[in-house]
Each structure stands twice: as C-alpha cells, then as structure tokens.
Amino acid sequence: MRPKIILFGDSITEGSFEEGGWGSALANHFSRTLDLVLRGYSGYNTRWALQVMDKVFPAGVEDGSGAPLAITVFFGANDACLPDRYGAFQHVPLHEYKQNLHSIVSFIKKRWPTTLVLLITPPPIDEDGRLQHPFVENPSGLPERTNEAAGAYAKACIEVAGENGLPVVDLWSKMQQLPGWEKNCLIDGLHLTPSGNRVVFDEVVVKLRQEGLSLETLPVHLPLLADMDQSDPLRSFKD
Amino acid sequence: MRPKIILFGDSITEGSFEEGGWGSALANHFSRTLDLVLRGYSGYNTRWALQVMDKVFPAGVEDGSGAPLAITVFFGANDACLPDRYGAFQHVPLHEYKQNLHSIVSFIKKRWPTTLVLLITPPPIDEDGRLQHPFVENPSGLPERTNEAAGAYAKACIEVAGENGLPVVDLWSKMQQLPGWEKNCLIDGLHLTPSGNRVVFDEVVVKLRQEGLSLETLPVHLPLLADMDQSDPLRSFKD
C-alpha cells in the first residue's frame, strides 16, 4: 500500500483541490510517493469535528491500509466566528476550541500512535473582505469574524501543538508577513487565493520535511522512466 | 469508507494534479463524495503497466476498503511512439497494445467485478509541438510521435471498450473538434494545457454520470452546512 496523508479540516481544506489549491499542490508534489486523502468539511468547527471523528477516521482503515503517515488538522476559522454576529452558530469559545483540539489529537494518536499530526492555525482575517463578501445578508456593518479573534485561536492552536509536542504551521502569522496579504492571499477575507494556498503548501512541505517526510526520504512507487535501461526496460520490473 | 475512483495511466495521469489538472478537478468536484486515487506513471506503456498491476492494485485493498467505484485506464500515448524514432523503447505494436488493454481490463474485472472501468484514448498529437519540445535531442527533424499513429491506437482503445461493453472517452477525436487544439490543448504537442485538461475532466464527468456516478446520485459524506439547523447544529450529527 502506498502511504497516505489525510487533510482534515473545514472549507479551507475542503476547497484545497480547487485551482491553485494547497491540497492538489501536495498531491502533485507527492504524486509518486504518497496518497493525499481529502477530509474537508465546509463550515465545521472543532465541536462538530469531534462528533464525526469515527466516520472521518474509521477503525477499518487501520486494518486495511495501515496508519496514515500524517494528518493535517486545520480548524479554527469557524470556531473564531464572534458569538454575537451572524456566524454565531459556528462559534466555539476559545477554551473549548483548545480542549477540542486536544481531543482531536488524542483520538488520532490513540488510533495511530505513529501518525504525525500537523496542526495548522486559522488564517488571518481581512475584515474589509468579510464585509464585502458576507455569507448572508449583513446589515449590521460589522464583520462576523475579526483578525484579532482569529489570532487568539491561532495562539491557542500553537499552544496545543506545544503541549503535545507536535509541529504547527502558524498560518496566521506567516501570511501577515506578506505585503498586501489581505487581498493577495484571501478571496473574501477568509478563503485562500492561489497565493494564499501557496503559503499553506510551502509551510506544510517544510514541516513535513522537518519531520522526515520529503521526496528525498520517501520511496518512489514503481520504477521511474529516468532510471530505466532503454535497451531493456522490462529489466526494471524484475525483482 | 468513502468510495473511490482510481486514475491509472501514464504521465497525463501522473500530472493530472498539476495546476488546472483533470485529476484535481475531479477531486474538487467530488470533494464530499469520493476519493480520487492517483496511480499515474510517466512514460509507461501498456506492456509496462501489465508488469505492475499487482502493485498498483494490491489485493489487500479489496479487503480493507472495498472495490473502487471506478478506474480510469488511460494508456496509449507512449505505446504509439514510432518504432524507428527516439521514443522507440516505449513503443508497443498496435496489436499488442490492444491485447494488453484487454488484459488490464480483465485483471481489474477479475479483482473487482462491480468496478466501472472507463477507458480513455490517447490525445491527439501536434507534431510541430513535438519537434519544438522533444524529450531528448532530436536532430532527425522527425517527431517521435505522429497524430496518425495516435489515432490508430485511439481506434484500438475504442474497439477494446466495445468488445468489453465499457464506456470510453474518445479524447483523440473530442480534442480535435476544438479550434486551435494543437496549441490550446497541448503544451508540447502531447501533454495537456489547462484547456486540454478541461476536456478530459468534462468527458470523464459525462461518462461517469451516464454510468450512474454523479453528484446527484452519490451520497454526501457527513452533514452539509446548508442542511444544518442553525438553532441546533448538533442535531445533524445525531443518528
């Protein structure tokens, strides 16, 4: 069986195979070494994620095809919806978000002790973008998400990683280092442009490499054309 | 387990998760319904494919995660390399190509009788593009592939589909219906541009739909945000 990486998260994961998406970029990068498995659920927060862990990670998988090499856990953008605005039904209080992330990590590590769990913080929020592209009519003139709140959830995510000894992509900080990140990296103040997707892809590849998962270390599936003896290509398949 | 579609083929399959690729477009299209599994091997012809069937489709998969819903089989572009030019080591004679495709289909149907096998013909060849972008130095001034040869292999592929009662995407014909297909659909006379990828994606989605596999018929994995009761979202997870 070819090893696999599961991408678990909300809409920013579900949409990661759109054009220029970070999921398809990973699938392409690892096209001969790993399978990328998409488990993104638009709108989900960590509270809802905990309701579906058994269905997202069925026990049968551990028998049939082994433990995943890695799982990215990328939640927080919905948890960080403010409790008094139109996205309130998605809001999860900060302390509960942190506890939920711990529970998600525990579930995975109990099922597959060897699997690398890579946390990803929510992205920064461009509040102007949220006002221009609200999900529902929003006469309040106030965004349902703020960058400050997203930052608090990002900080909690980083703490959970630290408390579990896990790697983490601090997307909230990383993205804000780019000039014009508000429009260059975000379509609607929340979801990612191809440039924003590129930040996620680059950071995930770096973190995986730091944990020993890279094109240099992973076995290639089946002989590469470049390695074949053109005078006797079938020899490559004999072993 | 979420059902899956396996993409089996040569470089046009291996590269199908590049930006604008038909594989990532399928993965995005079916993001909440199916897993797309990439099994593309650059440079491979049907002769080499037959050498690796057990490794591409390990028996364990049938126990652990069930039969794939569908498998696309997309070979012929390399088989159709001319036997007296620089790609000769990839060449497979037409009658053997046809027999090999039959064998690939038989292997899959024996392993998974219910799995839909969807054949895809090789794309047309833009000989000018091949001369401008040869894989290796090519002082002969003659392309290693011709559109006429690709067409003969496409015809054989369609015959194999007919003889097995399988659906087939006649990419060779379909693409040539588009004005300027030579440069619009092909990067280097052989591999696909985003427009060329779009043709494959569209045709595969049509064929899958004709066989009953579409977003209208496939179950969605876990509750959709739009279906949730905002006043009691957790209710969606109780069943």
CSV table of C-alpha atoms in Angstrom, one decimal, chain A:
chain,number,residue,atom,x,y,z
A,1,MET,CA,0.0,0.0,0.0
A,2,ARG,CA,1.2,3.5,-0.8
A,3,PRO,CA,1.4,5.6,2.4
A,4,LYS,CA,-1.0,8.5,2.8
A,5,ILE,CA,-1.6,11.9,4.3
A,6,ILE,CA,-5.1,12.9,5.3
A,7,LEU,CA,-6.1,16.5,5.2
A,8,PHE,CA,-8.7,17.1,7.9
A,9,GLY,CA,-10.4,20.5,8.3
A,10,ASP,CA,-13.1,23.0,7.3
A,11,SER,CA,-13.8,24.7,4.0
A,12,ILE,CA,-10.2,25.8,3.6
A,13,THR,CA,-9.4,22.1,3.5
A,14,GLU,CA,-12.5,21.0,1.5
A,15,GLY,CA,-11.6,23.6,-1.2
A,16,SER,CA,-7.9,22.7,-1.2
A,17,PHE,CA,-8.3,20.9,-4.6
A,18,GLU,CA,-9.7,24.0,-6.4
A,19,GLU,CA,-7.4,25.5,-9.0
A,20,GLY,CA,-4.2,26.5,-7.3
A,21,GLY,CA,-5.2,24.8,-4.1
A,22,TRP,CA,-2.8,23.6,-1.5
A,23,GLY,CA,-4.2,20.1,-1.4
A,24,SER,CA,-3.8,19.5,-5.1
A,25,ALA,CA,-0.3,21.0,-5.0
A,26,LEU,CA,0.6,18.4,-2.3
A,27,ALA,CA,-1.0,15.6,-4.3
A,28,ASN,CA,1.1,16.7,-7.3
A,29,HIS,CA,4.3,17.2,-5.3
A,30,PHE,CA,3.9,13.6,-3.8
A,31,SER,CA,2.4,12.1,-7.0
A,32,ARG,CA,4.7,9.0,-7.0
A,33,THR,CA,5.2,8.7,-3.2
A,34,LEU,CA,2.0,9.4,-1.2
A,35,ASP,CA,-1.8,9.4,-1.5
A,36,LEU,CA,-3.5,12.6,-0.4
A,37,VAL,CA,-6.9,12.0,1.2
A,38,LEU,CA,-9.3,14.9,1.4
A,39,ARG,CA,-11.4,15.1,4.5
A,40,GLY,CA,-12.6,18.8,4.5
A,41,TYR,CA,-16.0,19.8,5.8
A,42,SER,CA,-17.1,23.3,5.0
A,43,GLY,CA,-18.3,25.3,7.9
A,44,TYR,CA,-17.2,22.8,10.5
A,45,ASN,CA,-15.7,23.9,13.8
A,46,THR,CA,-13.9,21.7,16.3
A,47,ARG,CA,-17.1,20.9,18.2
A,48,TRP,CA,-18.7,19.4,15.1
A,49,ALA,CA,-15.4,17.7,14.1
A,50,LEU,CA,-15.5,15.8,17.4
A,51,GLN,CA,-18.9,14.5,16.5
A,52,VAL,CA,-17.6,12.8,13.3
A,53,MET,CA,-14.2,11.5,14.2
A,54,ASP,CA,-15.2,7.9,14.0
A,55,LYS,CA,-16.7,8.5,10.5
A,56,VAL,CA,-13.7,10.5,9.2
A,57,PHE,CA,-11.2,8.0,10.6
A,58,PRO,CA,-13.0,4.7,10.6
A,59,ALA,CA,-11.3,1.9,12.5
A,60,GLY,CA,-11.3,-0.3,9.4
A,61,VAL,CA,-8.7,1.9,7.8
A,62,GLU,CA,-6.1,0.8,10.4
A,63,ASP,CA,-6.6,-2.9,9.3
A,64,GLY,CA,-6.9,-2.4,5.6
A,65,SER,CA,-4.3,0.1,4.7
A,66,GLY,CA,-2.3,0.9,7.8
A,67,ALA,CA,-1.8,4.1,9.7
A,68,PRO,CA,-1.6,7.3,7.8
A,69,LEU,CA,1.9,8.8,7.6
A,70,ALA,CA,0.5,12.2,8.6
A,71,ILE,CA,-2.8,14.1,9.2
A,72,THR,CA,-3.1,17.8,8.9
A,73,VAL,CA,-5.6,19.3,11.4
A,74,PHE,CA,-6.8,22.7,10.2
A,75,PHE,CA,-9.6,24.1,12.3
A,76,GLY,CA,-10.3,27.4,14.0
A,77,ALA,CA,-11.6,29.8,11.3
A,78,ASN,CA,-15.2,28.9,12.2
A,79,ASP,CA,-14.7,28.4,15.9
A,80,ALA,CA,-13.5,32.0,15.8
A,81,CYS,CA,-16.7,33.5,14.5
A,82,LEU,CA,-17.8,36.1,17.0
A,83,PRO,CA,-20.6,34.9,19.4
A,84,ASP,CA,-22.8,38.0,18.8
A,85,ARG,CA,-22.8,38.2,15.0
A,86,TYR,CA,-24.3,36.3,12.1
A,87,GLY,CA,-21.8,33.4,12.3
A,88,ALA,CA,-22.6,32.8,16.0
A,89,PHE,CA,-24.0,29.3,15.4
A,90,GLN,CA,-20.4,28.3,14.3
A,91,HIS,CA,-18.7,29.9,17.2
A,92,VAL,CA,-16.9,27.8,19.8
A,93,PRO,CA,-15.5,29.5,22.9
A,94,LEU,CA,-11.7,29.8,22.9
A,95,HIS,CA,-11.2,27.5,25.9
A,96,GLU,CA,-13.4,24.8,24.4
A,97,TYR,CA,-11.6,25.2,21.0
A,98,LYS,CA,-8.4,24.4,22.7
A,99,GLN,CA,-9.8,21.4,24.6
A,100,ASN,CA,-11.4,20.1,21.4
A,101,LEU,CA,-8.1,20.3,19.5
A,102,HIS,CA,-6.5,18.3,22.3
A,103,SER,CA,-9.3,15.8,22.0
A,104,ILE,CA,-8.9,15.5,18.2
A,105,VAL,CA,-5.1,15.0,18.6
A,106,SER,CA,-5.8,12.4,21.4
A,107,PHE,CA,-8.2,10.5,19.2
A,108,ILE,CA,-5.8,10.3,16.3
A,109,LYS,CA,-2.8,9.4,18.5
A,110,LYS,CA,-4.8,6.7,20.2
A,111,ARG,CA,-5.8,5.2,16.9
A,112,TRP,CA,-2.5,5.6,15.2
A,113,PRO,CA,0.4,6.3,17.6
A,114,THR,CA,2.9,6.6,14.8
A,115,THR,CA,1.0,9.1,12.7
A,116,LEU,CA,2.4,12.6,12.5
A,117,VAL,CA,-0.3,15.2,13.5
A,118,LEU,CA,0.4,18.6,11.9
A,119,LEU,CA,-1.7,21.4,13.3
A,120,ILE,CA,-2.4,24.4,11.1
A,121,THR,CA,-3.7,27.7,12.7
A,122,PRO,CA,-6.6,29.6,11.1
A,123,PRO,CA,-5.5,32.2,8.6
A,124,PRO,CA,-5.7,35.9,9.3
A,125,ILE,CA,-8.9,37.7,8.6
A,126,ASP,CA,-9.3,40.7,6.3
A,127,GLU,CA,-12.3,42.3,7.9
A,128,ASP,CA,-12.9,44.6,4.9
A,129,GLY,CA,-13.1,41.4,2.8
A,130,ARG,CA,-15.6,39.8,5.1
A,131,LEU,CA,-17.8,42.9,4.9
A,132,GLN,CA,-17.6,42.9,1.1
A,133,HIS,CA,-18.3,39.2,0.8
A,134,PRO,CA,-20.5,38.1,3.7
A,135,PHE,CA,-22.1,34.6,3.6
A,136,VAL,CA,-25.5,36.1,4.4
A,137,GLU,CA,-27.0,39.5,4.3
A,138,ASN,CA,-25.3,41.5,7.0
A,139,PRO,CA,-26.9,44.9,7.6
A,140,SER,CA,-25.0,45.3,10.9
A,141,GLY,CA,-22.0,46.7,9.1
A,142,LEU,CA,-19.8,44.6,11.5
A,143,PRO,CA,-17.8,41.6,10.2
A,144,GLU,CA,-18.7,38.1,11.7
A,145,ARG,CA,-15.0,37.4,12.1
A,146,THR,CA,-12.1,39.6,13.2
A,147,ASN,CA,-8.4,39.3,12.7
A,148,GLU,CA,-7.9,39.7,16.5
A,149,ALA,CA,-10.2,36.8,17.3
A,150,ALA,CA,-8.6,34.6,14.6
A,151,GLY,CA,-5.2,35.5,16.2
A,152,ALA,CA,-6.4,34.4,19.6
A,153,TYR,CA,-7.5,31.0,18.2
A,154,ALA,CA,-4.2,30.7,16.3
A,155,LYS,CA,-2.3,31.3,19.6
A,156,ALA,CA,-4.4,28.6,21.3
A,157,CYS,CA,-3.6,26.2,18.4
A,158,ILE,CA,0.1,26.8,18.7
A,159,GLU,CA,-0.2,26.1,22.5
A,160,VAL,CA,-2.0,22.8,21.8
A,161,ALA,CA,0.8,21.8,19.4
A,162,GLY,CA,3.4,22.7,22.1
A,163,GLU,CA,1.6,20.9,24.8
A,164,ASN,CA,1.5,17.7,22.6
A,165,GLY,CA,5.0,18.1,21.1
A,166,LEU,CA,3.5,18.5,17.6
A,167,PRO,CA,4.6,20.6,14.7
A,168,VAL,CA,2.4,23.5,13.8
A,169,VAL,CA,2.1,25.9,10.8
A,170,ASP,CA,1.4,29.3,12.2
A,171,LEU,CA,-0.5,30.4,9.2
A,172,TRP,CA,-2.0,33.4,10.9
A,173,SER,CA,1.5,35.0,11.4
A,174,LYS,CA,3.1,33.7,8.3
A,175,MET,CA,0.5,35.1,6.0
A,176,GLN,CA,0.6,38.5,7.6
A,177,GLN,CA,4.3,38.8,6.8
A,178,LEU,CA,3.4,39.1,3.1
A,179,PRO,CA,2.7,42.7,1.8
A,180,GLY,CA,-0.9,43.1,0.8
A,181,TRP,CA,-1.9,39.7,2.3
A,182,GLU,CA,-5.4,41.0,2.8
A,183,LYS,CA,-6.2,40.9,-0.9
A,184,ASN,CA,-3.3,38.9,-2.3
A,185,CYS,CA,-3.8,35.9,-0.1
A,186,LEU,CA,-7.6,36.0,0.6
A,187,ILE,CA,-10.5,35.9,-1.8
A,188,ASP,CA,-13.2,37.1,0.6
A,189,GLY,CA,-11.2,38.0,3.7
A,190,LEU,CA,-11.2,34.3,4.8
A,191,HIS,CA,-10.7,31.8,2.0
A,192,LEU,CA,-7.5,31.5,0.1
A,193,THR,CA,-6.3,32.8,-3.3
A,194,PRO,CA,-3.7,30.7,-5.2
A,195,SER,CA,-1.1,32.9,-3.5
A,196,GLY,CA,-2.6,32.1,-0.1
A,197,ASN,CA,-2.8,28.4,-1.0
A,198,ARG,CA,0.9,28.6,-1.9
A,199,VAL,CA,1.7,29.8,1.6
A,200,VAL,CA,0.0,26.8,3.1
A,201,PHE,CA,1.6,24.3,0.6
A,202,ASP,CA,5.1,25.7,1.3
A,203,GLU,CA,4.7,25.7,5.0
A,204,VAL,CA,3.3,22.1,5.1
A,205,VAL,CA,6.1,20.9,2.9
A,206,VAL,CA,8.7,22.5,5.2
A,207,LYS,CA,7.1,21.0,8.3
A,208,LEU,CA,6.8,17.5,6.8
A,209,ARG,CA,10.4,17.7,5.7
A,210,GLN,CA,11.4,18.6,9.3
A,211,GLU,CA,9.6,15.5,10.4
A,212,GLY,CA,11.4,13.3,7.9
A,213,LEU,CA,8.7,13.2,5.2
A,214,SER,CA,10.1,14.5,1.9
A,215,LEU,CA,10.7,13.5,-1.6
A,216,GLU,CA,14.3,12.7,-0.6
A,217,THR,CA,13.3,10.2,2.1
A,218,LEU,CA,10.0,8.7,0.8
A,219,PRO,CA,10.3,5.7,-1.5
A,220,VAL,CA,9.1,6.2,-5.1
A,221,HIS,CA,6.3,3.9,-6.2
A,222,LEU,CA,7.4,1.8,-9.1
A,223,PRO,CA,10.4,2.4,-11.4
A,224,LEU,CA,10.9,5.9,-12.8
A,225,LEU,CA,11.3,6.3,-16.5
A,226,ALA,CA,14.6,8.1,-16.0
A,227,ASP,CA,16.0,5.1,-14.1
A,228,MET,CA,15.2,2.5,-16.8
A,229,ASP,CA,17.6,0.9,-19.1
A,230,GLN,CA,16.3,1.9,-22.6
A,231,SER,CA,17.8,-1.1,-24.2
A,232,ASP,CA,16.0,-3.4,-21.7
A,233,PRO,CA,13.2,-1.5,-19.9
A,234,LEU,CA,11.5,-4.7,-18.7
A,235,ARG,CA,14.5,-5.4,-16.5
A,236,SER,CA,13.4,-2.6,-14.2
A,237,PHE,CA,10.3,-4.7,-13.2
A,238,LYS,CA,12.2,-7.9,-12.4
A,239,ASP,CA,12.5,-8.2,-8.6
